[in-house]
PDB file of C-alpha atoms in Angstrom:
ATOM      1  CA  UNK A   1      65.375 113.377 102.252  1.00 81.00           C
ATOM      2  CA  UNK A   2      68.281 110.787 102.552  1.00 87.00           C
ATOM      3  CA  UNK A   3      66.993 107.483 103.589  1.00 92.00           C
ATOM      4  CA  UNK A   4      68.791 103.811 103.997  1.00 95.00           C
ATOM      5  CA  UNK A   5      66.911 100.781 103.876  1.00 96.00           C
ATOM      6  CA  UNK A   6      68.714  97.048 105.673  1.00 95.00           C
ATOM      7  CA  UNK A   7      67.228  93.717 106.122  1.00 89.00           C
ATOM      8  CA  UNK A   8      65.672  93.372 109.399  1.00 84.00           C
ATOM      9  CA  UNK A   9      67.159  90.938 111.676  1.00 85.00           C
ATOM     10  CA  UNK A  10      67.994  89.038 113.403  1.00 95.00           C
ATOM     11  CA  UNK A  11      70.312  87.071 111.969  1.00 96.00           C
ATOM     12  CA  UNK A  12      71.577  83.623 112.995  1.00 97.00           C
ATOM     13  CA  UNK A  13      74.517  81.987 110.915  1.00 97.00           C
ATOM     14  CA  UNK A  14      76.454  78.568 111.404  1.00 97.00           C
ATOM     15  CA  UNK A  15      80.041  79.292 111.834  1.00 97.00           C
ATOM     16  CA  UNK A  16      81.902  79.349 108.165  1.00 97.00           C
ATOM     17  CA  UNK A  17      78.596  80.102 106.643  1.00 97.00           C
ATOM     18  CA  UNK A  18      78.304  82.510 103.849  1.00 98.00           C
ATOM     19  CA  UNK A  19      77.320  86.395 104.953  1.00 97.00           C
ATOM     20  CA  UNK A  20      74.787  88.707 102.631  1.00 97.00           C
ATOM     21  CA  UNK A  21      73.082  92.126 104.498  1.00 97.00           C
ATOM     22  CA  UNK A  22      71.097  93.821 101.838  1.00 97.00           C
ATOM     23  CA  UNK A  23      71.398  97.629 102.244  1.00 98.00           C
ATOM     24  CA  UNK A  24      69.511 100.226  99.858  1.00 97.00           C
ATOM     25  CA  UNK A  25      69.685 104.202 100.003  1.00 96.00           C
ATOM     26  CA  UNK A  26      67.987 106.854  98.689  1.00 93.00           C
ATOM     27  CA  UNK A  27      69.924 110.446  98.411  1.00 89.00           C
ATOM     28  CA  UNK A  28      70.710 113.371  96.056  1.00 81.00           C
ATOM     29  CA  UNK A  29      74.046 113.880  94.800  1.00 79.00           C
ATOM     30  CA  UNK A  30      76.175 111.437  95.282  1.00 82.00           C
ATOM     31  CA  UNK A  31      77.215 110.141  98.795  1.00 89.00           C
ATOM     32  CA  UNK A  32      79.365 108.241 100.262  1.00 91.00           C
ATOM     33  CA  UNK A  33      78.672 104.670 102.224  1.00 95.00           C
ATOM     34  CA  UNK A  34      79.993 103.161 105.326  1.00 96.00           C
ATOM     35  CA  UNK A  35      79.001 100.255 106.872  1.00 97.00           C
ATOM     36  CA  UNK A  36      79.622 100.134 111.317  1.00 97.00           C
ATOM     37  CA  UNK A  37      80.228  97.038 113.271  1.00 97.00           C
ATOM     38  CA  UNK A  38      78.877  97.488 117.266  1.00 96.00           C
ATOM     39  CA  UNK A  39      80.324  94.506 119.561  1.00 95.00           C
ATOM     40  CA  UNK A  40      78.416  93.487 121.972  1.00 90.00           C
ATOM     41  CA  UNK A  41      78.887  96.791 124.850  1.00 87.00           C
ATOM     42  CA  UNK A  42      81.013  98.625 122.880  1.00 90.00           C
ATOM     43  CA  UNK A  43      80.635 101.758 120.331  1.00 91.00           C
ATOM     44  CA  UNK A  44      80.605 102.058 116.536  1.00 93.00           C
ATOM     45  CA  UNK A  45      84.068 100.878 115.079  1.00 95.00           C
ATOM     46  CA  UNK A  46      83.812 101.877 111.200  1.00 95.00           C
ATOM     47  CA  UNK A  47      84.095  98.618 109.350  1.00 97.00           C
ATOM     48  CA  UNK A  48      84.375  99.661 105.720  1.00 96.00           C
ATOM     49  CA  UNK A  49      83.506 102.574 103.054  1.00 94.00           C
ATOM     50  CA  UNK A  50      83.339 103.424  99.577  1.00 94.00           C
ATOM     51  CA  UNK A  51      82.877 106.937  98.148  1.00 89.00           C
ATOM     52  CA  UNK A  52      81.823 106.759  94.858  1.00 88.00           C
ATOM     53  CA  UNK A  53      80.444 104.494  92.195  1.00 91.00           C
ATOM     54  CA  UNK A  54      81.559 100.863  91.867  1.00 94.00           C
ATOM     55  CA  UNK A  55      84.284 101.332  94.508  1.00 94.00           C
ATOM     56  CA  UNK A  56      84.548  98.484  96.632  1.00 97.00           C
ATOM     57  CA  UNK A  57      85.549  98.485 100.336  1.00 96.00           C
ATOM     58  CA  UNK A  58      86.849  95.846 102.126  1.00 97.00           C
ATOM     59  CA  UNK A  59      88.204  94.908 105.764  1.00 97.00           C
ATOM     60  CA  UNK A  60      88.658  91.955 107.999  1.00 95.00           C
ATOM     61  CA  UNK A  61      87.292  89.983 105.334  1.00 97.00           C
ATOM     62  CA  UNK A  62      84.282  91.573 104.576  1.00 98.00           C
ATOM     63  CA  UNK A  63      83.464  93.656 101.446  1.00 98.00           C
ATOM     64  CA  UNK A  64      80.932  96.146 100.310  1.00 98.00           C
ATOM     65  CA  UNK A  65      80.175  97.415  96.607  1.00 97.00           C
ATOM     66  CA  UNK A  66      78.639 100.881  95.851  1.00 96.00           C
ATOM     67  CA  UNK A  67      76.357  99.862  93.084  1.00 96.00           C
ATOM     68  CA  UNK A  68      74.778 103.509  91.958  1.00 92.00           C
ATOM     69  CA  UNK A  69      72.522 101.814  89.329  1.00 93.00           C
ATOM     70  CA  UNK A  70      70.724  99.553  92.035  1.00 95.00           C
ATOM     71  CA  UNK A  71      71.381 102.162  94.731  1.00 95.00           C
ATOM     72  CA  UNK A  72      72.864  99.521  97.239  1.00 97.00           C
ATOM     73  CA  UNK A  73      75.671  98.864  99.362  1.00 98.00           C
ATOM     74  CA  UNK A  74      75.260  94.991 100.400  1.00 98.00           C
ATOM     75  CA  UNK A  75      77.490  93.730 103.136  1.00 98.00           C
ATOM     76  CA  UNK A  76      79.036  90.158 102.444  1.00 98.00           C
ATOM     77  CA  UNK A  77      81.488  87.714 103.828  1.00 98.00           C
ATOM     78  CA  UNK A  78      82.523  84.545 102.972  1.00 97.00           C
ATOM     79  CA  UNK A  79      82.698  82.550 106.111  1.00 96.00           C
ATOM     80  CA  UNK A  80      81.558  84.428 109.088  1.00 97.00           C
ATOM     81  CA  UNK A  81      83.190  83.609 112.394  1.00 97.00           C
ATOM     82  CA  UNK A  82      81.680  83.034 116.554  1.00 97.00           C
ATOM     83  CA  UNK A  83      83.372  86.656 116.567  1.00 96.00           C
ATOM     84  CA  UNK A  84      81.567  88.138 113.826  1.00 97.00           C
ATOM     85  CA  UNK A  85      78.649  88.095 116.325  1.00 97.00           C
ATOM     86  CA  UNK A  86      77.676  91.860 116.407  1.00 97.00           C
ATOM     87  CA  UNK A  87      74.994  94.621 115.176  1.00 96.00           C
ATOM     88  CA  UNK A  88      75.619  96.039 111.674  1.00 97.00           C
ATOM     89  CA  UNK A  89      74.470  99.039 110.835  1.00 97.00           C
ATOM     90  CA  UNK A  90      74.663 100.586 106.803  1.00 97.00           C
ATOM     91  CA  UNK A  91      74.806 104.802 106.263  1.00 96.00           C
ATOM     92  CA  UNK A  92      75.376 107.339 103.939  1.00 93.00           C
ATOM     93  CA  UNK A  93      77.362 110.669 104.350  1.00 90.00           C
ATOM     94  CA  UNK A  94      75.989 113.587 102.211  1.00 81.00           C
ATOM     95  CA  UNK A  95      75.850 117.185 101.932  1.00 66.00           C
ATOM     96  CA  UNK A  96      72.713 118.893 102.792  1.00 55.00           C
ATOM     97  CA  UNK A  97      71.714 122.514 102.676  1.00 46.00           C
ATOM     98  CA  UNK A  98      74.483 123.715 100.389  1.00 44.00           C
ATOM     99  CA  UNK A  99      76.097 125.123 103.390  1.00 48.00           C
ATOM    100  CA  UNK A 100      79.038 122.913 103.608  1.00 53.00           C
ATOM    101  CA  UNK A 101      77.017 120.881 106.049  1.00 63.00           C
ATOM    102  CA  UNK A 102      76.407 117.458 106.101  1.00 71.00           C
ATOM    103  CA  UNK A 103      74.253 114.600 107.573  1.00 78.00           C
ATOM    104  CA  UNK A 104      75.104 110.841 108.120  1.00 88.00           C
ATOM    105  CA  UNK A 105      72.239 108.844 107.964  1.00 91.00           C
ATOM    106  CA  UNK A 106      72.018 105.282 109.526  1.00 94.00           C
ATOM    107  CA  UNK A 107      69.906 102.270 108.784  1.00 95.00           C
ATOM    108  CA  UNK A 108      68.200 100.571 111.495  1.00 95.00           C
ATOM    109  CA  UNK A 109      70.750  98.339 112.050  1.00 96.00           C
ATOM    110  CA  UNK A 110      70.774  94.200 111.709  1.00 97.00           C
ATOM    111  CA  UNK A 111      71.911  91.882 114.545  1.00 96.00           C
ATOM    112  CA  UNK A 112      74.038  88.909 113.738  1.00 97.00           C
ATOM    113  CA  UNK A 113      74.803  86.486 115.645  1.00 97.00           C
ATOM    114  CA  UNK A 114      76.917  83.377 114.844  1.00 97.00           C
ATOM    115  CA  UNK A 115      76.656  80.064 116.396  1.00 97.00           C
ATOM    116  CA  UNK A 116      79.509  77.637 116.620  1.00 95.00           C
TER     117      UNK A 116
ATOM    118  CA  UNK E   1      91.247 108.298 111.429  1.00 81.00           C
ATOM    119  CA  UNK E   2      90.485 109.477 115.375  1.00 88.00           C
ATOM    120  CA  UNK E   3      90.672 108.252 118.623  1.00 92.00           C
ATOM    121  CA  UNK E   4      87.687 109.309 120.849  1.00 96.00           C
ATOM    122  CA  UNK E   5      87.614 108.574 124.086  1.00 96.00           C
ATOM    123  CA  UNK E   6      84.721 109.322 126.622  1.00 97.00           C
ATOM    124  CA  UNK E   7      84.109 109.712 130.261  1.00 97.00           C
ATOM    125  CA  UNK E   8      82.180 108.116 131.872  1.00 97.00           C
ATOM    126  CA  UNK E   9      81.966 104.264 130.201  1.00 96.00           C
ATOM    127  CA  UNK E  10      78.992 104.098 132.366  1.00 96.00           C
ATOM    128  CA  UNK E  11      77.019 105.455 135.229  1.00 97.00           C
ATOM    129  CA  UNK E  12      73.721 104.906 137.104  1.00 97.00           C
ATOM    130  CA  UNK E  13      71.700 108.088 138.050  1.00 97.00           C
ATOM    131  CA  UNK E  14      68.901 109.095 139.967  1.00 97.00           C
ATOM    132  CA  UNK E  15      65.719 110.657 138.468  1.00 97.00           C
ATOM    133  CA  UNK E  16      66.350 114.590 138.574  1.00 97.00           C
ATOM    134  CA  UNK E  17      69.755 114.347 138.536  1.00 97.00           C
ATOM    135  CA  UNK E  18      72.169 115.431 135.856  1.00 98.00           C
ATOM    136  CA  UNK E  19      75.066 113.937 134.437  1.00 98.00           C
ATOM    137  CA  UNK E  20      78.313 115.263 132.669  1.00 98.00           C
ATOM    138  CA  UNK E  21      79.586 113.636 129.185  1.00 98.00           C
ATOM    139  CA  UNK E  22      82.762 114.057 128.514  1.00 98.00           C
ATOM    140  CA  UNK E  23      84.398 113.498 124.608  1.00 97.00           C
ATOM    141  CA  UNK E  24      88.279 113.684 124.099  1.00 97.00           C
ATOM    142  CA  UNK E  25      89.914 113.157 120.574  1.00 96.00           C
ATOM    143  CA  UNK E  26      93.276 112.522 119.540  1.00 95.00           C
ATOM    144  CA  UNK E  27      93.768 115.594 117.017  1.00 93.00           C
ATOM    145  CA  UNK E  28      91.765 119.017 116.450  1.00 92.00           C
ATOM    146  CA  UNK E  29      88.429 118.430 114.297  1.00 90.00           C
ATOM    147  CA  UNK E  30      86.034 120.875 113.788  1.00 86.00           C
ATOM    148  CA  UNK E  31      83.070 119.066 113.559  1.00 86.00           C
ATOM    149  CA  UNK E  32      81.767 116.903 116.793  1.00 92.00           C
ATOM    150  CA  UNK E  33      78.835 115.475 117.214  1.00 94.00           C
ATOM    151  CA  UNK E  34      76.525 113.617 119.917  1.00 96.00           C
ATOM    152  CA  UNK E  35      74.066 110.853 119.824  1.00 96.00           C
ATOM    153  CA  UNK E  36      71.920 108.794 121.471  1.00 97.00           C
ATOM    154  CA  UNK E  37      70.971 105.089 121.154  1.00 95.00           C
ATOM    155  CA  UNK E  38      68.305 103.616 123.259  1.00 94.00           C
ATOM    156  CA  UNK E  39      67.814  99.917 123.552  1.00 89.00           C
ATOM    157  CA  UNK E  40      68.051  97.805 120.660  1.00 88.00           C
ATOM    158  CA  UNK E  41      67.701 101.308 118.608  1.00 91.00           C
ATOM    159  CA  UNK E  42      69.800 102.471 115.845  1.00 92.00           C
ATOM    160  CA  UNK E  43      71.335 106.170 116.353  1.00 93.00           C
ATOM    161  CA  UNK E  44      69.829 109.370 116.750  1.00 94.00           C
ATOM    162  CA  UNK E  45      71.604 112.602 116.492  1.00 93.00           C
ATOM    163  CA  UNK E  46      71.498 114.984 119.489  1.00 95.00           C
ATOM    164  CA  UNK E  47      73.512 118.260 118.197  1.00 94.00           C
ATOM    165  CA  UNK E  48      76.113 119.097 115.783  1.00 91.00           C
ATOM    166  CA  UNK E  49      79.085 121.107 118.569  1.00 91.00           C
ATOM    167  CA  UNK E  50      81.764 123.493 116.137  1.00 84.00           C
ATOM    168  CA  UNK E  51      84.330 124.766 117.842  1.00 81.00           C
ATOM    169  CA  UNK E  52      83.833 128.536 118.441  1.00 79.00           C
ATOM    170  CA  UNK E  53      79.680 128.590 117.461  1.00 82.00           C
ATOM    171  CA  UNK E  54      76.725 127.202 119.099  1.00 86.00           C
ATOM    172  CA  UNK E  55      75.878 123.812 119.020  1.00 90.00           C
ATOM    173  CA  UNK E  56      73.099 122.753 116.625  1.00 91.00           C
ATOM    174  CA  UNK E  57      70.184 120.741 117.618  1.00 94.00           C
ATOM    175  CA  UNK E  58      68.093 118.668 116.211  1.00 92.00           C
ATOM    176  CA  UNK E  59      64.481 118.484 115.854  1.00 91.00           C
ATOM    177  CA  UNK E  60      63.384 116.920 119.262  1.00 94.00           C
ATOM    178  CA  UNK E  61      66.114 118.096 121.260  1.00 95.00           C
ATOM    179  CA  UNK E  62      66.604 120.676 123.030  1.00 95.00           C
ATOM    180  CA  UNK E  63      69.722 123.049 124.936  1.00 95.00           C
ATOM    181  CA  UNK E  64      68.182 123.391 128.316  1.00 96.00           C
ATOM    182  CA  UNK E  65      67.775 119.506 128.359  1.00 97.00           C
ATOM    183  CA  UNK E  66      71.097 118.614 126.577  1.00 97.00           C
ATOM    184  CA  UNK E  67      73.306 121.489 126.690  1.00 96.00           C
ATOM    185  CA  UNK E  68      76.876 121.060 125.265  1.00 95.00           C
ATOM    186  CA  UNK E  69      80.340 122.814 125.740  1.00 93.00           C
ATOM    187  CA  UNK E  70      83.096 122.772 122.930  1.00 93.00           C
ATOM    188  CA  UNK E  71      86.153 124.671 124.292  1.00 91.00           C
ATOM    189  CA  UNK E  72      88.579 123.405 121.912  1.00 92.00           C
ATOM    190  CA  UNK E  73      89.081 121.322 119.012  1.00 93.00           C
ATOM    191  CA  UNK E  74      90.073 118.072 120.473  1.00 95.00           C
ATOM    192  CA  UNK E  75      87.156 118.743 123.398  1.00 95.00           C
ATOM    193  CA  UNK E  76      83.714 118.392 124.011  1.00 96.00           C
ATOM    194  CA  UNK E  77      81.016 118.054 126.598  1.00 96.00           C
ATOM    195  CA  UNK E  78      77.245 116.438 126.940  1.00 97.00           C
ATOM    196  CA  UNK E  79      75.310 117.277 129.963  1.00 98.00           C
ATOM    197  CA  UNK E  80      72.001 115.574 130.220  1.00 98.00           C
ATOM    198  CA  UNK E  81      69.861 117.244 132.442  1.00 98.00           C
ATOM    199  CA  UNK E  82      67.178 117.019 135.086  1.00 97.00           C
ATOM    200  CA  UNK E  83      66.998 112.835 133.754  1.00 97.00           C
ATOM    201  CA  UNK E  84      64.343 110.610 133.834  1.00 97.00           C
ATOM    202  CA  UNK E  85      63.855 107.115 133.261  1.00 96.00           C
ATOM    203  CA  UNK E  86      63.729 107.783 129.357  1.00 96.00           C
ATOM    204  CA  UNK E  87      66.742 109.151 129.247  1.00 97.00           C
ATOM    205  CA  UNK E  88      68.681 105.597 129.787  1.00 97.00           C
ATOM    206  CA  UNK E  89      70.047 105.025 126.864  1.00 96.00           C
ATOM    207  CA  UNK E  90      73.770 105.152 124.920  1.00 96.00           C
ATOM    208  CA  UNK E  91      75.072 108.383 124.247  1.00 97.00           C
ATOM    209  CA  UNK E  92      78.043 108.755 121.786  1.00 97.00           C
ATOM    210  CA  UNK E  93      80.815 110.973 120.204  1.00 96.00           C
ATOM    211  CA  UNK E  94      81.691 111.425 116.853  1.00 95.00           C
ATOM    212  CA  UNK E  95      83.998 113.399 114.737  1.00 93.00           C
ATOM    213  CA  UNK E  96      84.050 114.127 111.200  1.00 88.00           C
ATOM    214  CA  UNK E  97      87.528 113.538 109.422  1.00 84.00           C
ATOM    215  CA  UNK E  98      87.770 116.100 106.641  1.00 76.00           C
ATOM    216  CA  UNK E  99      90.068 114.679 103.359  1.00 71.00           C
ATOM    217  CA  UNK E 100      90.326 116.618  99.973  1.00 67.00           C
ATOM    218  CA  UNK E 101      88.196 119.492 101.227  1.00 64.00           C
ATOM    219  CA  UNK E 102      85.351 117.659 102.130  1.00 65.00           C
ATOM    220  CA  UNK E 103      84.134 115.390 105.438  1.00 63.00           C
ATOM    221  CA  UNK E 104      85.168 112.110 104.444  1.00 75.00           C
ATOM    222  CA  UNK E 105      84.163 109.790 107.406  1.00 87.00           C
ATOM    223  CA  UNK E 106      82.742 109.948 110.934  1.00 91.00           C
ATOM    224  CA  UNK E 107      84.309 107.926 113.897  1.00 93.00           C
ATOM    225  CA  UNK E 108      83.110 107.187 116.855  1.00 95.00           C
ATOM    226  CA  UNK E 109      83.776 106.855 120.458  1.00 95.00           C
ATOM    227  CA  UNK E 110      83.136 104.217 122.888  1.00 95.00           C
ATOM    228  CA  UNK E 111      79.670 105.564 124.359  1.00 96.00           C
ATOM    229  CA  UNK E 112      78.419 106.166 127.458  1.00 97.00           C
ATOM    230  CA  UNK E 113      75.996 103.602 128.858  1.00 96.00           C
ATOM    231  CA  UNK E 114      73.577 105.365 131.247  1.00 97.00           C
ATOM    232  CA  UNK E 115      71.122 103.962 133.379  1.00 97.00           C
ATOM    233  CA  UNK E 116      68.616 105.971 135.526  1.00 97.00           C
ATOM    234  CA  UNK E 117      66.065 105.074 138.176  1.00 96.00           C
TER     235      UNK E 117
END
């Protein structure tokens, strides 16, 4: 089955400090990745996504590159901010049972938190 | 993209109780779904709702505990039933957004933070 794999946390950054959560998958076919921001008492605000190999997503700074030969999606930023402070969780989007269904799968998510 | 909105934000319930979810979306999707998050847990999925069938459930999960309404496509409903203390937890609303043919990306609504004693 589909399975994705991110550094446990936490994880406690200086402000302006230099961001890297690893994330590896394991699917069939080819799916596509996402990676979801959850603020402190909010929901799941999609935070970037790439759909096939070597596409890179980006937003607000941060970026994301689907590497199918290493089967990762690592989550990096150059200079993280006091606002950056959330959980981030990695997942993959891919058909299962042939049926025009399909299953996101989530990692277990990794809390950051960034000290001024 | 979607905008979800749910009802309530929050709510505090008493053991044995049950309590209404309710999911509202900006434009017509086929495909909700519901989850649950407990404390410091990533996300489980409850039930896949389609307009017009049955909901879906996972393994775990069950109708008479979690049944769910889908009148329309921008509408959907969670009830979680008879709750107990376990049940605290997140529970959230997604939609898949369907591009060239295929679901392209899932968004997500605010969740529901429930508390029972």
């Amino acid at each position: 089955g589909n399975s994705v794999t991110q550094m446990e946390g936490p994880v406690t950054l200086s402000e302006e400090a230099f961001l890297t959560i690893n994330c590896t998958y394991t699917a069939t076919g080819y799916p596509s990745l996402f990676w979801y921001v959850q603020y402190p008492g909010e929901g799941l605000q999609l935070l970037l996504k790439a759909t096939k190999a070597d596409d890179k997503g980006s937003n607000k700074g941060f970026e994301a590159t689907y590497r199918k030969e290493t089967t990762s999606f690592h989550l990096e930023k150059g200079s993280v901010q006091v606002s950056d402070s959330a959980v981030y969780f990695c997942a993959l989007l891919s058909a299962y049972s042939g049926a025009g269904s399909y299953q996101l799968t989530f990692g277990k998510g990794t809390k950051l938190s960034v000290i001024p | 993209s979607a905008v979800i909105s749910q009802k309530p934000s929050r709510d505090i319930c008493q053991r044995g109780t049950s309590l209404t979810i309710q999911c509202q979306v900006d434009s017509q999707v086929t495909m909700m779904f519901w989850y649950r998050q407990q404390p410091g847990q990533s996300l489980t999925l409850i039930a896949t709702a389609n307009q017009g069938s049955e909901a879906t459930y996972e393994s775990g999960f069950v109708i008479d505990k979690f049944p769910i309404s889908r009148p329309n496509l921008t509408f959907s409903t969670l009830t979680v039933s008879n709750m107990s203390p376990e049940d605290s937890s997140i529970y959230l609303c997604s939609v898949g957004v369907v591009a060239s043919g295929r679901t392209d990306t899932q968004y997500f609504g605010p969740g529901t933070r429930l508390t029972v004693l």
